[in-house]
Short mmCIF file of N, CA, C and O in Angstrom, two decimals:
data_model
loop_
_atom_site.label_atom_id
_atom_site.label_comp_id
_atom_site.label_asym_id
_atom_site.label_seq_id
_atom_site.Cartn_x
_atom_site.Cartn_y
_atom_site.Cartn_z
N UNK D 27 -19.30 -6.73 27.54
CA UNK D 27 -19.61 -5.32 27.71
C UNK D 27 -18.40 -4.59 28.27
O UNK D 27 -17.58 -5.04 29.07
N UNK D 28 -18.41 -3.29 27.67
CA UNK D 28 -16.91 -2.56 28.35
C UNK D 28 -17.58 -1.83 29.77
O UNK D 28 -18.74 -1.90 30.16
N UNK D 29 -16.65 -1.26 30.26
CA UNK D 29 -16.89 -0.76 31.63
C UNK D 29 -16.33 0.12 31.72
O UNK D 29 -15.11 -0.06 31.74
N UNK D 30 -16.86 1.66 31.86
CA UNK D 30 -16.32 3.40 32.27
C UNK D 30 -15.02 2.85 33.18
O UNK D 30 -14.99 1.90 33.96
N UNK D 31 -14.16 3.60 32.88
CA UNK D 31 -12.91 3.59 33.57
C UNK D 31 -11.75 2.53 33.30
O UNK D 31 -10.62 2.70 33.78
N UNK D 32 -12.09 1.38 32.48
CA UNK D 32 -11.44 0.47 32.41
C UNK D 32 -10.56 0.90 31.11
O UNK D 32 -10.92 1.72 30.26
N UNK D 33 -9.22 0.12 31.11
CA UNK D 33 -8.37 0.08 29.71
C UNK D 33 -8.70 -1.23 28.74
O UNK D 33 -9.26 -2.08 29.43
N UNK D 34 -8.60 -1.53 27.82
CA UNK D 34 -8.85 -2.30 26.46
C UNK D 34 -7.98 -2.12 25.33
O UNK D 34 -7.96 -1.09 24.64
N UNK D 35 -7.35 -3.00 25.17
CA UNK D 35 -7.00 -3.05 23.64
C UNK D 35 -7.41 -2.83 22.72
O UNK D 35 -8.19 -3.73 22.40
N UNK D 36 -7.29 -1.66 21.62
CA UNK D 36 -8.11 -1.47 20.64
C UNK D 36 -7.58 -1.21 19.29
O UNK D 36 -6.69 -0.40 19.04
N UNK D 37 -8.28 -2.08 18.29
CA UNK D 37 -7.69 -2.05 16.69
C UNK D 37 -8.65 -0.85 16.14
O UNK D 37 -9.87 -0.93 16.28
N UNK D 38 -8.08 0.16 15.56
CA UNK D 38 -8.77 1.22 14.76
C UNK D 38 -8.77 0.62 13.22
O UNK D 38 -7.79 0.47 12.49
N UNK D 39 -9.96 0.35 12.97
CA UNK D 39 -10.76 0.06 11.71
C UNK D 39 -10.93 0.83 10.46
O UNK D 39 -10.77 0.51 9.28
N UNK D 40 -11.45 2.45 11.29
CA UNK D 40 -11.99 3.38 10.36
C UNK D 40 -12.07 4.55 10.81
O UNK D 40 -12.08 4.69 12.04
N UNK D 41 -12.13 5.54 10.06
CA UNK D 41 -12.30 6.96 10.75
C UNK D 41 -13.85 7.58 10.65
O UNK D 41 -14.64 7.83 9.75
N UNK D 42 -13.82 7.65 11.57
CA UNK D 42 -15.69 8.31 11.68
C UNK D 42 -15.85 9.76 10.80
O UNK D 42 -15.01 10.33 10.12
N UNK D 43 -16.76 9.99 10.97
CA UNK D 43 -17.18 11.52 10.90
C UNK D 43 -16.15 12.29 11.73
O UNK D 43 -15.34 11.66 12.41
N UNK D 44 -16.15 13.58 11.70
CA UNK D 44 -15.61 14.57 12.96
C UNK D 44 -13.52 13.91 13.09
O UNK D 44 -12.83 14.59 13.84
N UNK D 45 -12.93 12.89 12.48
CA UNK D 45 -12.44 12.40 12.40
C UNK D 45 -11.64 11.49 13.80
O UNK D 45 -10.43 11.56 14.02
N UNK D 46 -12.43 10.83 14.46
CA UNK D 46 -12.38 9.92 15.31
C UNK D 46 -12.21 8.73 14.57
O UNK D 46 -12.56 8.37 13.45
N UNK D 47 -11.40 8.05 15.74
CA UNK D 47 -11.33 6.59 15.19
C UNK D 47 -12.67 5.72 15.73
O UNK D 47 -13.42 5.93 16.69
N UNK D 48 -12.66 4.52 14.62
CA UNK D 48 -13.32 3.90 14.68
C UNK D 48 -12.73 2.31 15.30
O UNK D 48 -12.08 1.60 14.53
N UNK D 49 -12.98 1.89 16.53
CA UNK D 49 -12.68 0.57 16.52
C UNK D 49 -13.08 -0.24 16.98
O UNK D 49 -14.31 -0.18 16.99
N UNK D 50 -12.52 -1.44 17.65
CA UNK D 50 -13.41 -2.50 17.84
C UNK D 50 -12.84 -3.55 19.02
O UNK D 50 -11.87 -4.30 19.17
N UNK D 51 -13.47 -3.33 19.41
CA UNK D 51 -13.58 -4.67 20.84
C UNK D 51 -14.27 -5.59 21.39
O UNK D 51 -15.01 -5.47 22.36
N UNK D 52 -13.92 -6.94 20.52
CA UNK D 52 -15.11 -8.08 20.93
C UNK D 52 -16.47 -7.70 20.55
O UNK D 52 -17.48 -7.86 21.24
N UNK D 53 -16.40 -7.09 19.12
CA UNK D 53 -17.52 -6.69 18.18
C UNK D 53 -18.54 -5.50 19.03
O UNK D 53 -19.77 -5.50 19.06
N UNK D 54 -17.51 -4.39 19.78
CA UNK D 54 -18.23 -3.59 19.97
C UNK D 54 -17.83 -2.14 19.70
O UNK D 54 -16.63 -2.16 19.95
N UNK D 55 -18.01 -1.43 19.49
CA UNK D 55 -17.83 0.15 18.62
C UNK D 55 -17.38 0.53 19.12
O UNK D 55 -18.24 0.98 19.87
N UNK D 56 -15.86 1.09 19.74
CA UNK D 56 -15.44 2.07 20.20
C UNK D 56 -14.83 3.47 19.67
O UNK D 56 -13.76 3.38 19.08
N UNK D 57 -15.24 4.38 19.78
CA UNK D 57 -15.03 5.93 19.23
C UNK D 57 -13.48 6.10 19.61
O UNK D 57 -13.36 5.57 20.71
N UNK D 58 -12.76 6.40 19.36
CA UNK D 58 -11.50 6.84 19.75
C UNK D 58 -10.88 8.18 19.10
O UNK D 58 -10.83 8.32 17.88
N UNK D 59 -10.45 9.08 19.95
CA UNK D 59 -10.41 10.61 19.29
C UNK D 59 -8.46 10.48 19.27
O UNK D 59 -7.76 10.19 20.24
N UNK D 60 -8.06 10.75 18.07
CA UNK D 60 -7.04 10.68 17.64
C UNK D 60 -6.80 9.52 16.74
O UNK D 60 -6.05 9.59 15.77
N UNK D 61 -7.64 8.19 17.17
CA UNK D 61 -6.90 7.25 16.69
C UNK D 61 -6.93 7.53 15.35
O UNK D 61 -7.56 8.46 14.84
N UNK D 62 -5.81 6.19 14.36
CA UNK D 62 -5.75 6.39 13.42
C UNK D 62 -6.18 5.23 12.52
O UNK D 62 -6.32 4.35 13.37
N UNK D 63 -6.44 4.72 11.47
CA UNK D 63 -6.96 3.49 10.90
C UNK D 63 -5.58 2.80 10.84
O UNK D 63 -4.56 3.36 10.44
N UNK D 64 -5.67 1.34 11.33
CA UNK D 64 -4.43 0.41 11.72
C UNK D 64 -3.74 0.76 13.20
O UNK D 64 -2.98 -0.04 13.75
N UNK D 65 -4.10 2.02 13.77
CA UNK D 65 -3.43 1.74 15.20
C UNK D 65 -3.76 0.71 15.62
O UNK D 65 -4.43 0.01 14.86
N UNK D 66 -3.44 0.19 16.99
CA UNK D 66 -3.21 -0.48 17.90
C UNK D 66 -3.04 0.43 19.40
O UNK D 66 -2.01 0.85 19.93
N UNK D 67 -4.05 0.51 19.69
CA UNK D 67 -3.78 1.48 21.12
C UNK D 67 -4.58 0.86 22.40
O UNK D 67 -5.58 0.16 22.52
N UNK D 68 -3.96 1.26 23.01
CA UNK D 68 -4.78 0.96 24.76
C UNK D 68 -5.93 2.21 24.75
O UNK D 68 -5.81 3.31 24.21
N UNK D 69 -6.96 1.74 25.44
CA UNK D 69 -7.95 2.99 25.49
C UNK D 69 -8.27 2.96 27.01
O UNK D 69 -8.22 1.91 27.64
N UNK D 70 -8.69 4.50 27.73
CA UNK D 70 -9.80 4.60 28.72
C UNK D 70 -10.92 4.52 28.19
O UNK D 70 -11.01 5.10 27.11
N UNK D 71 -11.77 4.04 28.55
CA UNK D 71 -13.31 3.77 28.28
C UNK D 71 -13.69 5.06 29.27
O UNK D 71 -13.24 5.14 30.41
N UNK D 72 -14.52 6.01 28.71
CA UNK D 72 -15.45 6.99 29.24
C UNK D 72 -16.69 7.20 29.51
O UNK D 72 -17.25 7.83 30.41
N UNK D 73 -17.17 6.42 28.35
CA UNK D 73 -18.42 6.86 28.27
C UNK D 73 -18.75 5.14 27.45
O UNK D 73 -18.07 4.49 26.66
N UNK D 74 -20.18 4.85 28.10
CA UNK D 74 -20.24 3.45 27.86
C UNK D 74 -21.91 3.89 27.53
O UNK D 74 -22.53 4.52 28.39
N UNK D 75 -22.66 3.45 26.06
CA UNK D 75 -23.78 3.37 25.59
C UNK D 75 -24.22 2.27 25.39
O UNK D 75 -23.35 1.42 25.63
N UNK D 76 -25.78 1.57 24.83
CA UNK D 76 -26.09 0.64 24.81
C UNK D 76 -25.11 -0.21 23.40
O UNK D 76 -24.55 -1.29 23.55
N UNK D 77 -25.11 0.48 22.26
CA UNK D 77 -24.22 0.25 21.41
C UNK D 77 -22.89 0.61 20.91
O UNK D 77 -22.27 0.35 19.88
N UNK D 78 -22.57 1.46 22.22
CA UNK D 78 -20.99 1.89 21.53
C UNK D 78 -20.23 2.22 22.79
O UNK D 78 -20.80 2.23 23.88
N UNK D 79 -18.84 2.52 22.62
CA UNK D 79 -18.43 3.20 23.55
C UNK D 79 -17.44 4.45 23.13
O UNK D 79 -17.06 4.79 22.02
N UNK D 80 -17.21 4.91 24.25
CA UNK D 80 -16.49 6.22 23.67
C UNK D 80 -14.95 6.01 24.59
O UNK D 80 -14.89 5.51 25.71
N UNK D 81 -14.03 6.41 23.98
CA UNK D 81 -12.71 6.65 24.86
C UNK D 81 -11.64 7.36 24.49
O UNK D 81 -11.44 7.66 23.31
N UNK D 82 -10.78 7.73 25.55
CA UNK D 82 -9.28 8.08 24.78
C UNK D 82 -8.04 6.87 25.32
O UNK D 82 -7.93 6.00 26.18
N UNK D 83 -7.14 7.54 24.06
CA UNK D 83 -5.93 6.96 24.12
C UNK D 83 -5.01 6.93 25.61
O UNK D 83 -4.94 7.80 26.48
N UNK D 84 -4.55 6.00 25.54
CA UNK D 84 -4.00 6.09 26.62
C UNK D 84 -2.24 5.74 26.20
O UNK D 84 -1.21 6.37 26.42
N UNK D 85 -2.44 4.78 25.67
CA UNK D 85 -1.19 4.17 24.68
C UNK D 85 -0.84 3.88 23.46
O UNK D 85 -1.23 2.77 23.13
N UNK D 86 -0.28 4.41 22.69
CA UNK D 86 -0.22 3.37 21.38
C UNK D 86 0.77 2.34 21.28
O UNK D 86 1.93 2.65 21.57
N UNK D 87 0.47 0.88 20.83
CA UNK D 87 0.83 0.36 20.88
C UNK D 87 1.68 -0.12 19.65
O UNK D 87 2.84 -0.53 19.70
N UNK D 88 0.93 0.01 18.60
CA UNK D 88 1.16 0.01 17.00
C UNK D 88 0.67 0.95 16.19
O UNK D 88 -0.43 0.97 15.65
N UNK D 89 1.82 1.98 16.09
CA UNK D 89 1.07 2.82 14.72
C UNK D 89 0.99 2.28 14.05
O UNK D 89 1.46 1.16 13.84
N UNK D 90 -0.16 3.45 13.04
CA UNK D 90 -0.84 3.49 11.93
C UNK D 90 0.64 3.35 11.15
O UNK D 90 1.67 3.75 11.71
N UNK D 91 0.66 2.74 9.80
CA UNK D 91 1.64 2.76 8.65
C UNK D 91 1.28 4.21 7.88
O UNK D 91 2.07 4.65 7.05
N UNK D 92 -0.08 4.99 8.22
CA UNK D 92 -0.26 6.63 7.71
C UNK D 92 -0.22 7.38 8.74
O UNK D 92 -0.86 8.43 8.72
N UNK D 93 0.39 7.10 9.65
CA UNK D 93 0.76 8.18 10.78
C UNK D 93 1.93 8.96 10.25
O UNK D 93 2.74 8.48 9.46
N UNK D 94 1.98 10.13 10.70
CA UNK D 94 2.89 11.24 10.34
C UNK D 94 3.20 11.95 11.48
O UNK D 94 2.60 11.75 12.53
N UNK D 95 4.18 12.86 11.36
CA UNK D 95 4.18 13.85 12.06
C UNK D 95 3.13 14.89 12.08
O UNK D 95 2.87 15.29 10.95
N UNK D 96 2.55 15.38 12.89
CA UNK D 96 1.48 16.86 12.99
C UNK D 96 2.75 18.25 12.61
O UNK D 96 3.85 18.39 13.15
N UNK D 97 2.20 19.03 11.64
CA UNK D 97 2.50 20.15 11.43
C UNK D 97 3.00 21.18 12.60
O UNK D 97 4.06 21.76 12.86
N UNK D 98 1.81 21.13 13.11
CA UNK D 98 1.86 21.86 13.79
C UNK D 98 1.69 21.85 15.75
O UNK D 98 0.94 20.95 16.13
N UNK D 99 2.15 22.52 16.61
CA UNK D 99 2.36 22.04 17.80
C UNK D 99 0.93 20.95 18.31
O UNK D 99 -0.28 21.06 18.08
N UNK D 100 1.81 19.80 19.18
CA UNK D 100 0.87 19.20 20.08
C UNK D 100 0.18 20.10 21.03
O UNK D 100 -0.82 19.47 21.36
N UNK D 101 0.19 21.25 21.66
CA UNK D 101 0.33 21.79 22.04
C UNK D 101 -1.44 22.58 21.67
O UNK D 101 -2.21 23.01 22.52
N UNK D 102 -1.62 22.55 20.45
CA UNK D 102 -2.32 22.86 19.42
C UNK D 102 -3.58 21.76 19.15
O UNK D 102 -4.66 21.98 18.60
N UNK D 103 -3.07 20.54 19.72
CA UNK D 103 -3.89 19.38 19.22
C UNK D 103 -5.27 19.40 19.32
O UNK D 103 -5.82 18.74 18.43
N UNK D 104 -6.31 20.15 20.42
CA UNK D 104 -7.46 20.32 20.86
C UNK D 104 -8.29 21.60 20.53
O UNK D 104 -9.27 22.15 21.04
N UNK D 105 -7.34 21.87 19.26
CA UNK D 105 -8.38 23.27 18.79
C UNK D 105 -9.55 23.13 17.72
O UNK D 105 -10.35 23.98 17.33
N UNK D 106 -9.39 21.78 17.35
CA UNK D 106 -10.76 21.22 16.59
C UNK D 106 -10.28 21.39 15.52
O UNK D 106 -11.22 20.97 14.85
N UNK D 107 -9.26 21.80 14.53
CA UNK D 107 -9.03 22.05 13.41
C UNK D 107 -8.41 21.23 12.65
O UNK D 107 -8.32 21.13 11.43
N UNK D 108 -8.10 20.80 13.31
CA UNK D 108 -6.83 19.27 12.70
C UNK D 108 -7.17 17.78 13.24
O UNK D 108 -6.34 17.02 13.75
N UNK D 109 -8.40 17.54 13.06
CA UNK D 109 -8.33 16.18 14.11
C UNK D 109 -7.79 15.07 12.85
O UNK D 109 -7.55 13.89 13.11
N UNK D 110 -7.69 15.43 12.00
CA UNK D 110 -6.81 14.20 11.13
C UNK D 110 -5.20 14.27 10.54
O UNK D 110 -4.65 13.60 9.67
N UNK D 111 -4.58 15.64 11.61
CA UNK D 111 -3.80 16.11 10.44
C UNK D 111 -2.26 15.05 11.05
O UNK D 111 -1.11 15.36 10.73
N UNK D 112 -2.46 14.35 11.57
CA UNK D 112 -1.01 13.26 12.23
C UNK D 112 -1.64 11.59 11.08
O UNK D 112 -1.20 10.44 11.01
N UNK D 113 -3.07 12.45 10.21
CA UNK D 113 -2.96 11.07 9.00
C UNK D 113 -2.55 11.42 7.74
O UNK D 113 -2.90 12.55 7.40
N UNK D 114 -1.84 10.71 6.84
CA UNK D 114 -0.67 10.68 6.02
C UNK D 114 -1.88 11.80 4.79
O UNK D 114 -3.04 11.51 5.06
N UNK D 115 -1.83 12.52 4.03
CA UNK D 115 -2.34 13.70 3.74
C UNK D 115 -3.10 12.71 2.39
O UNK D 115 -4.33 12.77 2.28
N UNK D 116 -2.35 11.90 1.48
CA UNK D 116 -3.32 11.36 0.33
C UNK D 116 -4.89 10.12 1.31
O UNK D 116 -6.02 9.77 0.96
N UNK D 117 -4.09 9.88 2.46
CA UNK D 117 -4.69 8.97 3.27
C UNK D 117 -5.99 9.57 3.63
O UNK D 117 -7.09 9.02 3.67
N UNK D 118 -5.60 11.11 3.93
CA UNK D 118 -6.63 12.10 4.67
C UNK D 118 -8.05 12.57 2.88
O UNK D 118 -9.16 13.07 2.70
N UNK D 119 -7.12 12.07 2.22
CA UNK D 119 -8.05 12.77 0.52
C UNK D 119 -8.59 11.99 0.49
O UNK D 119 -9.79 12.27 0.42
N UNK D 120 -8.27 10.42 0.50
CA UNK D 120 -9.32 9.03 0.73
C UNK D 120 -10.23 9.23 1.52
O UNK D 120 -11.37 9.31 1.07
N UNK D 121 -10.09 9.32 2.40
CA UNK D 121 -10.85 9.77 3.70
C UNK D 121 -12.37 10.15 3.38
O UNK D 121 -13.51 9.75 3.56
N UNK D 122 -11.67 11.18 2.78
CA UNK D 122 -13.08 12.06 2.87
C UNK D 122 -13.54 12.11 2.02
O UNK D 122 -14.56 12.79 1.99
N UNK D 123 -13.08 11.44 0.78
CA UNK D 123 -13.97 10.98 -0.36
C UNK D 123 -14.92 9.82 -0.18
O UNK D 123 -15.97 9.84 -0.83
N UNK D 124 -14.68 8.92 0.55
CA UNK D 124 -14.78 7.74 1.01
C UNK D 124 -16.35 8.19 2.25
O UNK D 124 -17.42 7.56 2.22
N UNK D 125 -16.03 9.42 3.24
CA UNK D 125 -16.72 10.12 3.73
C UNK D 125 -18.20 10.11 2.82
O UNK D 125 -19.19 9.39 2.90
N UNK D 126 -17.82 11.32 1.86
CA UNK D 126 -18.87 11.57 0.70
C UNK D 126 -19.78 10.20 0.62
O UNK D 126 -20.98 10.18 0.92
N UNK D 127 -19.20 9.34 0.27
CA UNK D 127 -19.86 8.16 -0.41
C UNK D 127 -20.98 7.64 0.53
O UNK D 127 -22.16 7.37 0.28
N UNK D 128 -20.09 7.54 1.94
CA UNK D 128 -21.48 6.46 3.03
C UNK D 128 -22.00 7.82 3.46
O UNK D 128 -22.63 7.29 4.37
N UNK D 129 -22.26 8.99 3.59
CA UNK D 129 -23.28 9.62 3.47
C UNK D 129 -24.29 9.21 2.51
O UNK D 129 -25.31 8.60 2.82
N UNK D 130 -23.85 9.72 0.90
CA UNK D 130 -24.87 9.47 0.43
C UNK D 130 -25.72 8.45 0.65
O UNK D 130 -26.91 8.54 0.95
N UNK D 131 -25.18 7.63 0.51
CA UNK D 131 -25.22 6.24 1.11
C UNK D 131 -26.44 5.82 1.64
O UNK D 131 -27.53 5.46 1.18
N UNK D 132 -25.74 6.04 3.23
CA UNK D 132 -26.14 5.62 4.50
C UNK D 132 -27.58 7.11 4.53
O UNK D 132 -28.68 6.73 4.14
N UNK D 133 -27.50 8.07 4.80
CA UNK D 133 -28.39 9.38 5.00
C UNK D 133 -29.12 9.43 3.43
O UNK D 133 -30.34 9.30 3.34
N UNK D 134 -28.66 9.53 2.75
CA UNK D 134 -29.07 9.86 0.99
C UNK D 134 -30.26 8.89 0.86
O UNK D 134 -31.45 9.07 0.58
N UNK D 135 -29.42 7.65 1.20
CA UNK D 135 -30.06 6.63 0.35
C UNK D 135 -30.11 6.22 -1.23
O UNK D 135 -30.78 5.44 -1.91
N UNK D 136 -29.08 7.10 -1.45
CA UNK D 136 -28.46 7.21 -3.15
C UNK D 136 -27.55 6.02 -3.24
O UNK D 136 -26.60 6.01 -2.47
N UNK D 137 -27.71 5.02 -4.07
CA UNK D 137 -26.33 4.41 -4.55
C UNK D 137 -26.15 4.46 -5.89
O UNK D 137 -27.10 4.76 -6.61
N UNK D 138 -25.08 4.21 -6.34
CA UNK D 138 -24.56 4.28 -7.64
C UNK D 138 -24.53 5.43 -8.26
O UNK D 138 -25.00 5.73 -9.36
N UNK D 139 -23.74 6.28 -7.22
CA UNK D 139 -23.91 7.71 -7.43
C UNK D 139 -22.12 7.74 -7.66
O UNK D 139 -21.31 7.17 -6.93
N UNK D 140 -21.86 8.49 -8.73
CA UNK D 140 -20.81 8.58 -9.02
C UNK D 140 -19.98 10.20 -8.28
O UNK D 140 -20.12 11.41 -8.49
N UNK D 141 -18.91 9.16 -7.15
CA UNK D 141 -18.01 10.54 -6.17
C UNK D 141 -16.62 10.39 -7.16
O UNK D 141 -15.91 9.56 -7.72
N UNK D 142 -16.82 12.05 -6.92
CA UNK D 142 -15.02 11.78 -7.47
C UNK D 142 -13.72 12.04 -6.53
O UNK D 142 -13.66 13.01 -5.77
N UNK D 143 -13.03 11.39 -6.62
CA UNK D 143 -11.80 11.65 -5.58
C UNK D 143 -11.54 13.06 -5.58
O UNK D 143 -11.49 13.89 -6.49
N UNK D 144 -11.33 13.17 -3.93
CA UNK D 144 -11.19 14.21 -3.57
C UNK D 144 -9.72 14.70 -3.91
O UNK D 144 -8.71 14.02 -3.71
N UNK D 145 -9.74 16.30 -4.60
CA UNK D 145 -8.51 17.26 -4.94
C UNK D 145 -7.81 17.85 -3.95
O UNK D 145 -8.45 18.48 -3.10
N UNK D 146 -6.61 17.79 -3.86
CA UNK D 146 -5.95 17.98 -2.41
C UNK D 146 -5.57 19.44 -2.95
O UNK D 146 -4.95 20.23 -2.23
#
């Protein structure tokens, strides 16, 4: 079990909804806001649920190979508008095509529903 306040090593897996990372620690869910799929980062643990946890970055240890530069100022980073925009932009079109799909999915309950890649 993780513990509020503590740091952890964490591999980002996947990008959630809202575009948080998705990762994992000793098979348990951690939310991570920035991360990127393939980081490697140290996390604060914040917020600790029966099945998940929530945290931020504290370190990265290994970027993402689709990390980029952000456009626009860090400065800027917390205005809700860009939470994916430091991921590599065809990376970010996967994304959210990929998005589309486990909705239908997962909420729909549709499979074999034909998505088409998303137009940048």
């Amino acid at each position: 079990m993780l513990s509020k306040n503590e740091m952890y090593i964490v591999d980002i897996v996947d990008i959630g909804q809202g575009g948080a990372g998705v990762g994992k620690y000793n098979g348990i869910t951690v939310f991570v806001e920035g991360g990127l799929l393939h980081d490697i980062v140290i996390v604060r643990i914040n917020n600790v649920k029966k099945n998940y946890a929530v945290g931020d970055i504290v370190e990265i240890i290994e970027k993402s190979p689709f990390r980029v530069k952000r456009v626009c100022s860090d400065n800027l980073s917390d205005c809700g508008g860009c939470q994916i925009q430091d991921l590599d932009y065809n990376k970010q079109l996967e994304m959210k095509t990929n998005e589309v799909k486990q909705v239908l999915s997962r909420i729909g309950k549709l499979e074999d529903v034909e998505v088409h890649d998303t137009i940048g």
